[in-house]
Structures are given as C-alpha cells and as structure tokens.
PDB file of C-alpha atoms in Angstrom:
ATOM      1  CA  UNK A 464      77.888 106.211 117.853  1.00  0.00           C
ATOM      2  CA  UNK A 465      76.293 108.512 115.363  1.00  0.00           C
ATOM      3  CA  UNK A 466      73.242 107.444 113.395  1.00  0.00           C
ATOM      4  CA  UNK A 467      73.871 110.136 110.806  1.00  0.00           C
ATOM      5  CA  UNK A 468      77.233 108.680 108.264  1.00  0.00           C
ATOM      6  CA  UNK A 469      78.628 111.272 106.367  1.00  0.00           C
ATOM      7  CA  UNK A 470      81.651 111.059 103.972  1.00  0.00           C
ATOM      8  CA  UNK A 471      84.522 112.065 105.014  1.00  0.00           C
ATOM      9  CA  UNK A 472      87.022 111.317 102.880  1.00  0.00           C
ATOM     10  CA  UNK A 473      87.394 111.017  98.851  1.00  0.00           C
ATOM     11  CA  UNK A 474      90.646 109.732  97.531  1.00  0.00           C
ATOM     12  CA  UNK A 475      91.217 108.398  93.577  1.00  0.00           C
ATOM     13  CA  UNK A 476      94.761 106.678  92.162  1.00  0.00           C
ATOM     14  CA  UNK A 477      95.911 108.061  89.157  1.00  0.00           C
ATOM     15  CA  UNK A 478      97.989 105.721  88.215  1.00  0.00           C
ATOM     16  CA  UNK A 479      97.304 102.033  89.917  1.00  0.00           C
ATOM     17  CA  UNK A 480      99.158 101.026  93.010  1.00  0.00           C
ATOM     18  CA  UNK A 481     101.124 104.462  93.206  1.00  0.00           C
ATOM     19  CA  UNK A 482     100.283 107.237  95.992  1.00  0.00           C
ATOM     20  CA  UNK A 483      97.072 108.526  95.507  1.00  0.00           C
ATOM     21  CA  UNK A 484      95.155 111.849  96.047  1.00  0.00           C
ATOM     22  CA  UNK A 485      93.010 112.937  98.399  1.00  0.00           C
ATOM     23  CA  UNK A 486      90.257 116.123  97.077  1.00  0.00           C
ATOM     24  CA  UNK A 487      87.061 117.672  98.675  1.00  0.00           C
ATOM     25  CA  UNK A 488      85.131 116.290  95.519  1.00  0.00           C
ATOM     26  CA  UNK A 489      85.069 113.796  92.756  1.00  0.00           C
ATOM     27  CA  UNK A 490      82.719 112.814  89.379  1.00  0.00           C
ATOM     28  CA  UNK A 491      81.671 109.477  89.957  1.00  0.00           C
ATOM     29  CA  UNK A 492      81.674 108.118  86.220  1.00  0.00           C
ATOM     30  CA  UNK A 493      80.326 104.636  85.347  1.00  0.00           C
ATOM     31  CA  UNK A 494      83.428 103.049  85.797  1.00  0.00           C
ATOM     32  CA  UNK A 495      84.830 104.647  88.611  1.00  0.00           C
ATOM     33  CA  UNK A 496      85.940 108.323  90.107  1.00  0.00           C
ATOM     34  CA  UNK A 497      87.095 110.422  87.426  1.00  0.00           C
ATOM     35  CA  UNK A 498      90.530 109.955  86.678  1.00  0.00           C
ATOM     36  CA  UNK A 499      91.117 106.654  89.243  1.00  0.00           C
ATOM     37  CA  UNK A 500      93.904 104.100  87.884  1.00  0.00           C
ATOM     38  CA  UNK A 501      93.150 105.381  84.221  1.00  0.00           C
ATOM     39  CA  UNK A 502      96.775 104.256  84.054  1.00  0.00           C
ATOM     40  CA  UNK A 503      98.795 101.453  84.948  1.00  0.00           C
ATOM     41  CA  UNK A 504     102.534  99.518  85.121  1.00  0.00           C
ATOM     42  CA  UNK A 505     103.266  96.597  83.669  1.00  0.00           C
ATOM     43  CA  UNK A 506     105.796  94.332  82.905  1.00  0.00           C
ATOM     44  CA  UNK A 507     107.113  93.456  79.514  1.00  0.00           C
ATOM     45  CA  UNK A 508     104.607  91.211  78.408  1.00  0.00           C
ATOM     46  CA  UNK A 509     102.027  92.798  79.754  1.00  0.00           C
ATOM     47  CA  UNK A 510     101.146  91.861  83.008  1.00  0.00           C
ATOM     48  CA  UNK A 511     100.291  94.129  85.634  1.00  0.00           C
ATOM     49  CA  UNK A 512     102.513  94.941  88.309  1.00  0.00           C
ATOM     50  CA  UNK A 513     101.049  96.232  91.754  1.00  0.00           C
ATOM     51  CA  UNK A 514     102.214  96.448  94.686  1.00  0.00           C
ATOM     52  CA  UNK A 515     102.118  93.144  95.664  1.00  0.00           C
ATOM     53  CA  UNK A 516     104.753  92.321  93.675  1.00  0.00           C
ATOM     54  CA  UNK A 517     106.659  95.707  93.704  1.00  0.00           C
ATOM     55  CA  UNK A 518     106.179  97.619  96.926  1.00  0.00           C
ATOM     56  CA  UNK A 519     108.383 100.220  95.726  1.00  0.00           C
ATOM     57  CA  UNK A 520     105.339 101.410  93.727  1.00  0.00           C
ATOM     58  CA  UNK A 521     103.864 103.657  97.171  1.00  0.00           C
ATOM     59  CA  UNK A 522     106.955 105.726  97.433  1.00  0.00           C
ATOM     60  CA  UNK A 523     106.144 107.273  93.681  1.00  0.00           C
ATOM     61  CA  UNK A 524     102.967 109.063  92.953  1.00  0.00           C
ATOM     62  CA  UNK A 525     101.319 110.164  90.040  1.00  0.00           C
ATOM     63  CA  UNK A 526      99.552 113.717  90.105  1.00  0.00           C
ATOM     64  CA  UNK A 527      96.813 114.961  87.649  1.00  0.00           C
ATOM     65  CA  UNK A 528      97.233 117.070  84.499  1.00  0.00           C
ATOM     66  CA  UNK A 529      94.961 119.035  82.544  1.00  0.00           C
ATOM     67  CA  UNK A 530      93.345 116.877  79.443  1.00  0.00           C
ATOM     68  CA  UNK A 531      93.696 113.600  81.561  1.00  0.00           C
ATOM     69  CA  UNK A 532      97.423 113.009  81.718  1.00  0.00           C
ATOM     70  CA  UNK A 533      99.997 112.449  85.176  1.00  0.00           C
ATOM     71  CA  UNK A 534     103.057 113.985  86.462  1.00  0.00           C
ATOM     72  CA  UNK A 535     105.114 111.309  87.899  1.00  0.00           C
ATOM     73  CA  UNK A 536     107.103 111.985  91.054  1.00  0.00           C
ATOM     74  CA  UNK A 537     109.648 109.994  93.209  1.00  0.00           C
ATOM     75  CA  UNK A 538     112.255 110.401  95.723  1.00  0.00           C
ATOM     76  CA  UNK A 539     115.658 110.840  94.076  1.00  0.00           C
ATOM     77  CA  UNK A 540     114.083 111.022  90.546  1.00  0.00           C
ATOM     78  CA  UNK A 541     113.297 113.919  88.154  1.00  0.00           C
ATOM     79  CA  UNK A 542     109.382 114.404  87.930  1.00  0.00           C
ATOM     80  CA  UNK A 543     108.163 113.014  84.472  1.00  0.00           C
ATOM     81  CA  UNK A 544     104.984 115.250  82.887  1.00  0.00           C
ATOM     82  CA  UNK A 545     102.979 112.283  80.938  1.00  0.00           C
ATOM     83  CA  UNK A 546     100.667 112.977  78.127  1.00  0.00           C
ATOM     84  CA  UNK A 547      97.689 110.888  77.498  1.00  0.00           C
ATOM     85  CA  UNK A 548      99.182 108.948  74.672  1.00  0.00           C
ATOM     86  CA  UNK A 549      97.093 108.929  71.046  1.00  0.00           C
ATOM     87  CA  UNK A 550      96.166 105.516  69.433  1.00  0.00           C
ATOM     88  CA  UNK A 551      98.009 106.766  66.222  1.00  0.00           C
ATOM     89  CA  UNK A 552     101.375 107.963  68.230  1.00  0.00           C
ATOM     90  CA  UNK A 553     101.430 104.567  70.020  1.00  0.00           C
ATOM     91  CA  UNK A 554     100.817 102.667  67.047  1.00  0.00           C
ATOM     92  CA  UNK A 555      98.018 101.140  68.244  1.00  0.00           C
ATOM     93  CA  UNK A 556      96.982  99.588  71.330  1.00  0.00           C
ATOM     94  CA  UNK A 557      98.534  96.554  73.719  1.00  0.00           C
ATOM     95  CA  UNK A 558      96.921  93.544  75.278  1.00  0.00           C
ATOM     96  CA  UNK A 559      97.470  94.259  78.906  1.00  0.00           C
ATOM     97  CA  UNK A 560      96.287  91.648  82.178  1.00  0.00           C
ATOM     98  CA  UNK A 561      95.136  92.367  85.216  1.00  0.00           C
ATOM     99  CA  UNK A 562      94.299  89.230  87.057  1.00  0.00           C
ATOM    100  CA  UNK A 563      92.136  87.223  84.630  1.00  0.00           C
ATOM    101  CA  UNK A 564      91.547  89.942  82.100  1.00  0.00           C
ATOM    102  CA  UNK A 565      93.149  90.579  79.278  1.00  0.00           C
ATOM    103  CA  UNK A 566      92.110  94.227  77.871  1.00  0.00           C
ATOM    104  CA  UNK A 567      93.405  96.902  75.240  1.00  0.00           C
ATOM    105  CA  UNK A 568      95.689  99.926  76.544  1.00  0.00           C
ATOM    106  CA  UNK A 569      97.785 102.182  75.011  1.00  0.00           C
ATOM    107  CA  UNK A 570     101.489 102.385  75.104  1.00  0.00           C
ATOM    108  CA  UNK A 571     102.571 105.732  77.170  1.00  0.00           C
ATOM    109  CA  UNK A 572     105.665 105.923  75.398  1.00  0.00           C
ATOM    110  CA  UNK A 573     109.784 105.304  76.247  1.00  0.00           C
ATOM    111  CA  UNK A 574     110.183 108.415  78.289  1.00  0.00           C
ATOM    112  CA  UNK A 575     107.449 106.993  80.609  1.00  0.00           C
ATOM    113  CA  UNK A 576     108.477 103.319  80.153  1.00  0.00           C
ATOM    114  CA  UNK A 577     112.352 104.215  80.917  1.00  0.00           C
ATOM    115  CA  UNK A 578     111.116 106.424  84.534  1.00  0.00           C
ATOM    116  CA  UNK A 579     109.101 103.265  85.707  1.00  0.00           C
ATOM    117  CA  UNK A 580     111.847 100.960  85.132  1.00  0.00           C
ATOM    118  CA  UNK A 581     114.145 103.083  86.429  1.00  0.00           C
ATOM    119  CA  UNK A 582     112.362 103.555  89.948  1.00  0.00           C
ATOM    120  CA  UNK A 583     111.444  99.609  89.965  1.00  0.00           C
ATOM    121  CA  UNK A 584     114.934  98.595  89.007  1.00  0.00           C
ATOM    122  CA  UNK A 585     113.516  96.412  86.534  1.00  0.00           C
ATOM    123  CA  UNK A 586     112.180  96.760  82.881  1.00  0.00           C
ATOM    124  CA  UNK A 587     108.530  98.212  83.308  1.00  0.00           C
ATOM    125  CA  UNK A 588     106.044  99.730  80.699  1.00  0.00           C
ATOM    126  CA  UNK A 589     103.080 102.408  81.611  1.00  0.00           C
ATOM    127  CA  UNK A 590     100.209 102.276  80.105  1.00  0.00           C
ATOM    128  CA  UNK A 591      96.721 104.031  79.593  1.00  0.00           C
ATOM    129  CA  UNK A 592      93.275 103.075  79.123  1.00  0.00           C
ATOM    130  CA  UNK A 593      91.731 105.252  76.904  1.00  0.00           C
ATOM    131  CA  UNK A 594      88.103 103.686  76.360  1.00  0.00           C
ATOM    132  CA  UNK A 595      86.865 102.899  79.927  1.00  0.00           C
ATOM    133  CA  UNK A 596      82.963 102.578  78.611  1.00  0.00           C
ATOM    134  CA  UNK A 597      84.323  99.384  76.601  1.00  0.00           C
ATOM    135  CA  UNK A 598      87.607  98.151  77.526  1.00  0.00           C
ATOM    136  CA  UNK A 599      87.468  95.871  80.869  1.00  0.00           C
ATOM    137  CA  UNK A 600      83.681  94.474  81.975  1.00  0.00           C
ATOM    138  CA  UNK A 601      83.341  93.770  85.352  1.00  0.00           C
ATOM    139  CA  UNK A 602      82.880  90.451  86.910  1.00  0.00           C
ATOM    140  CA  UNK A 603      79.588  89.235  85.350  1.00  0.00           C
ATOM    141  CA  UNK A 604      78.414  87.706  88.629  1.00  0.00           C
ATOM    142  CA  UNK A 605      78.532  90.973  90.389  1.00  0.00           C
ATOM    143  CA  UNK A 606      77.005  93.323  87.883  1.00  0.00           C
ATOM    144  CA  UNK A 607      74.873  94.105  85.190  1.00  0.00           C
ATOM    145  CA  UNK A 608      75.495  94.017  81.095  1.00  0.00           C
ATOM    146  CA  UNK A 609      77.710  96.845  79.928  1.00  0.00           C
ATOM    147  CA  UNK A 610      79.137  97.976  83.281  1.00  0.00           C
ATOM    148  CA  UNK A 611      82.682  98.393  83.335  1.00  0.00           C
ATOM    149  CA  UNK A 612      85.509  98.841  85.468  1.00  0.00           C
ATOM    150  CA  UNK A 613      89.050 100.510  84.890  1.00  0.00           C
ATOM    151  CA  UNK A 614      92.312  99.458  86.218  1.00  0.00           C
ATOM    152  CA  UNK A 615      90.932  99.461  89.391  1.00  0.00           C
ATOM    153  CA  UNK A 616      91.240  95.448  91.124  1.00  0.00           C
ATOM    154  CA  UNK A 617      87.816  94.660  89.890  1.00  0.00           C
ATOM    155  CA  UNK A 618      84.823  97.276  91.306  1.00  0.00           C
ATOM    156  CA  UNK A 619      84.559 100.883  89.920  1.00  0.00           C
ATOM    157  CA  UNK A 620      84.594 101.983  94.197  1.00  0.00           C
ATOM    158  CA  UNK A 621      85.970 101.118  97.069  1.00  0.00           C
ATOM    159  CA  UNK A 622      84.177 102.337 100.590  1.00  0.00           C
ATOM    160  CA  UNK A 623      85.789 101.835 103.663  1.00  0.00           C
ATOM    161  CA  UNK A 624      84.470 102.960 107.407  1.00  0.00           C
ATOM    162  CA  UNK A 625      86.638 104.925 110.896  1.00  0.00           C
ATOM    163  CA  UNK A 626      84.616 102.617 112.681  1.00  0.00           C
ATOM    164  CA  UNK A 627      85.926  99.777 110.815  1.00  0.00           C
ATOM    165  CA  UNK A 628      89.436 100.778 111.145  1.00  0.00           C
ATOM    166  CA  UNK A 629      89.162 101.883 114.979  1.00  0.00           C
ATOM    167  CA  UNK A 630      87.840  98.669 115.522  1.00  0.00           C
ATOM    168  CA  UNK A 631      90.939  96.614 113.355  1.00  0.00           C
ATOM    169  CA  UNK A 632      93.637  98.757 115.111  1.00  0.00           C
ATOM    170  CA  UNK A 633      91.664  98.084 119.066  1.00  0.00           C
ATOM    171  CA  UNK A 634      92.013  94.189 118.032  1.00  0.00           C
ATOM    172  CA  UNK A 635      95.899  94.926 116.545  1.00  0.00           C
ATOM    173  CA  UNK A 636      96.779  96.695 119.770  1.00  0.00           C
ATOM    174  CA  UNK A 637      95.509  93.345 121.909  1.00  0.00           C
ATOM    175  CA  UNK A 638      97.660  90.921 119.397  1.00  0.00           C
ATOM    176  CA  UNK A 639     101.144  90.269 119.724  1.00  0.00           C
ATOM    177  CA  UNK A 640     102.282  92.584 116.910  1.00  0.00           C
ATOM    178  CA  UNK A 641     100.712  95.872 119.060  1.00  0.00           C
ATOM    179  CA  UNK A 642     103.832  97.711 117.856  1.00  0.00           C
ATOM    180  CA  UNK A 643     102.570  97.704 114.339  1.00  0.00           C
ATOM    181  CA  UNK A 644      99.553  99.947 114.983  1.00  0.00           C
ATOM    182  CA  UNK A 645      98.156 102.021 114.936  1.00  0.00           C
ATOM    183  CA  UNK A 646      97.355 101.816 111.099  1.00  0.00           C
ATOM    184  CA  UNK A 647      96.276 104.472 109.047  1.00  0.00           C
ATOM    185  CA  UNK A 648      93.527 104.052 106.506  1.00  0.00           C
ATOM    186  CA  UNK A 649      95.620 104.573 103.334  1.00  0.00           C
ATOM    187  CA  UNK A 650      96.971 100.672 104.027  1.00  0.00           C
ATOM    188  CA  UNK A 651      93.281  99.840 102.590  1.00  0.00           C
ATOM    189  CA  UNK A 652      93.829 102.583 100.030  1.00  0.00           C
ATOM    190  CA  UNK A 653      89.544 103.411  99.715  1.00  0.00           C
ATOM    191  CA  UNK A 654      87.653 105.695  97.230  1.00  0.00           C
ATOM    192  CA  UNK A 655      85.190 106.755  99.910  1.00  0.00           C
ATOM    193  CA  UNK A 656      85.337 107.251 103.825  1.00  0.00           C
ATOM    194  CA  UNK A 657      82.550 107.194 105.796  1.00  0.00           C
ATOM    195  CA  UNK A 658      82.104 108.000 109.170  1.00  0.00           C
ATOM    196  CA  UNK A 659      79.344 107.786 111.855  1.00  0.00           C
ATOM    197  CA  UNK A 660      78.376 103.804 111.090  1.00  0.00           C
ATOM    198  CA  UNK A 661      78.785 101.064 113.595  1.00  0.00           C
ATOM    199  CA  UNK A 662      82.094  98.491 113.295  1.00  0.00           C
ATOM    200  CA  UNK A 663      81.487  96.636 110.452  1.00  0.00           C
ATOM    201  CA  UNK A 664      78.599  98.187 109.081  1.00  0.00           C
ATOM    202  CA  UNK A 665      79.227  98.188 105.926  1.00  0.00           C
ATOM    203  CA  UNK A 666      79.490  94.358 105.995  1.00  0.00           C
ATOM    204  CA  UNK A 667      75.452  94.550 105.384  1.00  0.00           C
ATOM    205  CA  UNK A 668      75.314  97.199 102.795  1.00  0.00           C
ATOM    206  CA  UNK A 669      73.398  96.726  99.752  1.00  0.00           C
ATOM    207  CA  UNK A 670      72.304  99.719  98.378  1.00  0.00           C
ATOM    208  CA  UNK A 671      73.717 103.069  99.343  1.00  0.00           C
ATOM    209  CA  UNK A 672      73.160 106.579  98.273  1.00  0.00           C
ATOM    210  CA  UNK A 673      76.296 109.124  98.823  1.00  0.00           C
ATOM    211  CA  UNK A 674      75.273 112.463  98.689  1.00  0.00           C
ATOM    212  CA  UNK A 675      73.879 112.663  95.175  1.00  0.00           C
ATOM    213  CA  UNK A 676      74.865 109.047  93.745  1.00  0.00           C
ATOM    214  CA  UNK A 677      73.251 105.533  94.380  1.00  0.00           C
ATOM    215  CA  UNK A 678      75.733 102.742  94.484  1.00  0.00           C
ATOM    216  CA  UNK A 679      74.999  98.901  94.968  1.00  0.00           C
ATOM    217  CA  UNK A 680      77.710  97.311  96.873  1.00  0.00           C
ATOM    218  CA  UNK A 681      77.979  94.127  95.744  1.00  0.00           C
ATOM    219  CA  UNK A 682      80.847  92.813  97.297  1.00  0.00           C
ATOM    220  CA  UNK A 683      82.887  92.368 100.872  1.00  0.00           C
ATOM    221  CA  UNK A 684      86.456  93.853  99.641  1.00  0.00           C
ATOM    222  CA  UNK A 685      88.818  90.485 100.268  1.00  0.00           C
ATOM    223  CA  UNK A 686      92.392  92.087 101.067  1.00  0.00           C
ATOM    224  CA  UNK A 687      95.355  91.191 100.132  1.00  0.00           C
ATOM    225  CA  UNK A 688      99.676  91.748 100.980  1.00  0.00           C
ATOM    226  CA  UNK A 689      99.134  95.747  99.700  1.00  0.00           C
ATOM    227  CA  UNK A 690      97.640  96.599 103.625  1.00  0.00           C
ATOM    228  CA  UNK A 691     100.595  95.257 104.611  1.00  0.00           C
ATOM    229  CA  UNK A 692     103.173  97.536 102.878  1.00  0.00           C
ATOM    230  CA  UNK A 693     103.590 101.209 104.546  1.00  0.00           C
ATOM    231  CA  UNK A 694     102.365 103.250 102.466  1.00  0.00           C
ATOM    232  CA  UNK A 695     105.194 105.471 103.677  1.00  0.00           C
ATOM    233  CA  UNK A 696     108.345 103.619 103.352  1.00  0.00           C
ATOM    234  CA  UNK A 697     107.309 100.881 101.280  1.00  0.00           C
ATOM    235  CA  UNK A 698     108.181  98.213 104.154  1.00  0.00           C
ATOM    236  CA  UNK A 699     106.292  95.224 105.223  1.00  0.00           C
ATOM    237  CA  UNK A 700     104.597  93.951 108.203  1.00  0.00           C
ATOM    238  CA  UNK A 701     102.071  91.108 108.921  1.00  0.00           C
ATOM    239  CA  UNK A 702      99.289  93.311 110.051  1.00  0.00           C
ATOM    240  CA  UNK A 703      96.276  93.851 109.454  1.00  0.00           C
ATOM    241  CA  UNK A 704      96.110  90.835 107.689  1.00  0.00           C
ATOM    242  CA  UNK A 705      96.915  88.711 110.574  1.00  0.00           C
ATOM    243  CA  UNK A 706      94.137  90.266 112.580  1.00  0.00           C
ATOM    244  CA  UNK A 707      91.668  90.590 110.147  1.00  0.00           C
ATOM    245  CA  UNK A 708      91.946  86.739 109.052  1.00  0.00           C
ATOM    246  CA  UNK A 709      91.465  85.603 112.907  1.00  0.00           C
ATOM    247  CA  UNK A 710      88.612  88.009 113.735  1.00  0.00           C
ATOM    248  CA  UNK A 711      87.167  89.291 110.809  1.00  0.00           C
ATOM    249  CA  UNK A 712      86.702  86.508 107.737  1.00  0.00           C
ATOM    250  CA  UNK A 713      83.765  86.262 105.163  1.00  0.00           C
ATOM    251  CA  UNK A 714      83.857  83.188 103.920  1.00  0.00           C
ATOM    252  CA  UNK A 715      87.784  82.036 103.009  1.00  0.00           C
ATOM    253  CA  UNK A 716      88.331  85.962 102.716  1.00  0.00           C
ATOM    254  CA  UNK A 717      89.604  88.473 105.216  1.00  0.00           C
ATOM    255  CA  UNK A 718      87.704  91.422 104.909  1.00  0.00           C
ATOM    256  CA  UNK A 719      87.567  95.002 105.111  1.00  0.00           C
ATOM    257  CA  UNK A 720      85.424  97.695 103.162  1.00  0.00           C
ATOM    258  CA  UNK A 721      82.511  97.629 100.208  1.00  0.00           C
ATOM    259  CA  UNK A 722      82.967  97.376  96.325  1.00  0.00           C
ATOM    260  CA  UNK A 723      80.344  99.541  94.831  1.00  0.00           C
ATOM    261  CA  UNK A 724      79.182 100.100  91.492  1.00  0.00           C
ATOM    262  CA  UNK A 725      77.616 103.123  90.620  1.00  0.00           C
ATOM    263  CA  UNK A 726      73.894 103.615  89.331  1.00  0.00           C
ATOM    264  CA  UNK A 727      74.220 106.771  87.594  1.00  0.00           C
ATOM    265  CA  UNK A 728      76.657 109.606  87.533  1.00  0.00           C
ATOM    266  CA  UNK A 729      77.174 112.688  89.740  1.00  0.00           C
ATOM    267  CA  UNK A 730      79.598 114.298  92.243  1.00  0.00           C
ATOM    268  CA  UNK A 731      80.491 113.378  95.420  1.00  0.00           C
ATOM    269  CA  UNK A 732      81.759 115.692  98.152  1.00  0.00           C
ATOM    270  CA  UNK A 733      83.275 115.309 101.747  1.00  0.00           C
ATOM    271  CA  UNK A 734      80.589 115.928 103.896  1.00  0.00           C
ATOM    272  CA  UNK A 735      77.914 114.548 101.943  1.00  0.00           C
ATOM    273  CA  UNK A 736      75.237 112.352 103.932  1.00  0.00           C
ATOM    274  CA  UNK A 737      75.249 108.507 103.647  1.00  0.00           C
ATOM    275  CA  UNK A 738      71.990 106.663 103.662  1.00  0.00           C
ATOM    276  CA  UNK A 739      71.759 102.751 103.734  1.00  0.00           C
ATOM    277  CA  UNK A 740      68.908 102.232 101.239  1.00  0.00           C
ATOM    278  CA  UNK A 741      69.375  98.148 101.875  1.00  0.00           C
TER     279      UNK A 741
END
C-alpha cells in the first residue's frame, strides 16, 4: 500500500441530504466547504428532514448558482432556480432543528416550499442559513469556543478512505448479503477522499494537514440508515450497516470515516498530499 495519501476526491451538498457535487477544488471555510448544506428541508414545524426519514431526497439534487443560491432538479419535475432569500423578503428568520439544535434560518419562499413538497409528497419547507459564523455551534465537547458548523450532521468535514471502503465491500462480499456490493462511496456521502492509507487508517487520525489546510479530526463518523439508501434509486438495503456493526464498531457506534474541523481557511484540491500530523 502506498505511504504517500493524496486526495482524491472533493464532494460538498448544496442542499442537505440531496445529490451532491463532486469539483477538482473547494474553499474550506470555518464551518465547512464553501457552499456545503447552506440549505436545508424541513417539515412544517421545523424539523429537519433527511434522508433517513425521506429517502426520496437522493433522487433530487441541488446545483450551485452564482451569489450563493441552488437550482433544484428532479426526475419528472421542472428545475426550480432558488435565490438566496433576504431577511427582509422572508420576514425574518425561522427556528429550525437539526437533531438537538434549534438555530435561525431563513424562509426560501412558496415557490421553493411548494417543489419540495411536491417531490416528497408531503408538505415540506426549504430553508437557508445565512449567518454560518454564528448560527449553529458545534458540539462543545468536540471543539473549541466560536467554531461552528452548518447544516451539515454536526462536523464542518467529513473524510472518508478507498482503503476503508475496499476493505467494507471485501467483508460485504464474504456476508450473506454479497449481492448488495459492491458499494460505492457516495452511500457514506464524504467531503474528502483520500487514498494511499492503510484500512482503517483514519480510525487514528488526530491532526491532519490536506494540501494547504490543517484539520483536527475529532471524531469516528457513527453511521446511520442514509448508507443504506442507493443513492441511485432511493431503495434500501441492510448493508453496510450490517457489516460494519459486526466487524467494525467504536464503542456502541458503527463506524466509517473522520469528522474534521478546520484550523484555518484555504483551498483544497484533488491531488493534494495528505500528511498525518497526529
């Protein structure tokens, strides 16, 4: 196996829990890539909605727009251009939850409410977050004062490893659900790929610098139903989460990939060399 990681993939998520993007480069910025699950559905009071609960989120994807805003997109729908809504347009902002927190976002506005619901088949709101550097702060066990997170599940990045995935899909292909896998890697749906490490190297990360950004990871990414779900046809299995909770647990958790939280800003580029500083 190599002894030189590189990164080899960069991916962010417009809009959480729909199909994300995959680009040569990204801006890390404090809270995140640039432009990764700025925005978010939710139900009618306010509570997120993810795929967990709605796997027909992966079939519609949200694409970048100049000045921050999305262009929705689904099969069978008409594509939906969605400004980044004004505090003073929306009247304000909304309390919004995801998981524990309850933050401020602003209302996207009916057009973009009625195409969510519509694709859901259930009454759905969008919403952005337009303050990042103040809104949601992250888990105060894991980081330090004033760091903050965006839509994201908790951690500003999400690193995963080929090795790591080779490895799942070799133990998948012994099980007795072999006919599920292969897997790709979107199922984890990263930030950052990294090739060249052992299996499971990232398990003992620390401190990492990607090309020219330092991150601490300072967390084992638990995983949840979402790996389950094709990212493809929105249809669920039982893997990888079977395999991963018999041969790869940390603790109560079944595991696979890094949160990281930045140390400063920069770019990031496939290609760029990974160093384990801890």
């Amino acid at each position: 196996m190599s002894t030189s990681p590189t990164l080899t993939a960069l991916h962010f998520y417009p809009v959480k829990s729909l199909a994300g993007c995959t680009v040569p480069e990204a801006a890390v910025e404090p809270w995140g890539l640039a432009g990764d699950r700025r925005w978010m559905v939710a139900d009618a009071d306010g509570m997120m909605i993810t795929q967990r609960q709605q796997p027909r989120l992966a079939l519609a994807s949200a694409r970048p727009l100049p000045g921050g805003g999305v262009l929705l997109d689904a099969p069978g729908a008409e594509p939906l251009d969605v400004a980044v809504p004004s505090l003073a347009q929306a009247e304000g902002t909304v309390t919004v939850q995801v998981f524990r927190d309850k933050i401020e976002a602003v209302p996207a506005g009916d057009a973009a409410d009625a195409w969510v619901s519509a694709h859901l088949g259930t009454t759905a709101r969008l919403f952005h977050m337009d303050e990042p550097a103040d809104r949601r702060p992250i888990d105060p066990e894991y980081s330090l004062p004033g760091e903050t997170v965006s839509f994201a599940d908790g951690y500003p990045l999400l690193v995963t490893t080929l090795a790591s995935l080779d490895a799942v899909n070799a133990l998948i292909a012994q099980g007795d659900l072999s006919g599920e896998g292969p897997l790709p890697m979107n199922r984890f749906r990263p930030n950052a790929v990294v090739g060249g490490t052992e299996p499971w190297a990232e398990d003992g990360w620390r401190r990492v610098r990607i090309g020219e950004v330092t991150f601490r990871a300072v967390k084992d990414c638990g995983r949840c139903v979402v790996t389950t779900t094709d990212q493809a046809t929105a249809e669920r299995g039982k893997e990888p989460l079977r395999t991963l909770a018999r041969h790869h647990r940390i603790g109560t958790k079944a595991v696979f990939g890094k949160n990281l939280i930045p140390e400063h800003t920069g770019t990031l580029r496939v290609g760029d060399a990974v160093e384990i500083l801890d």
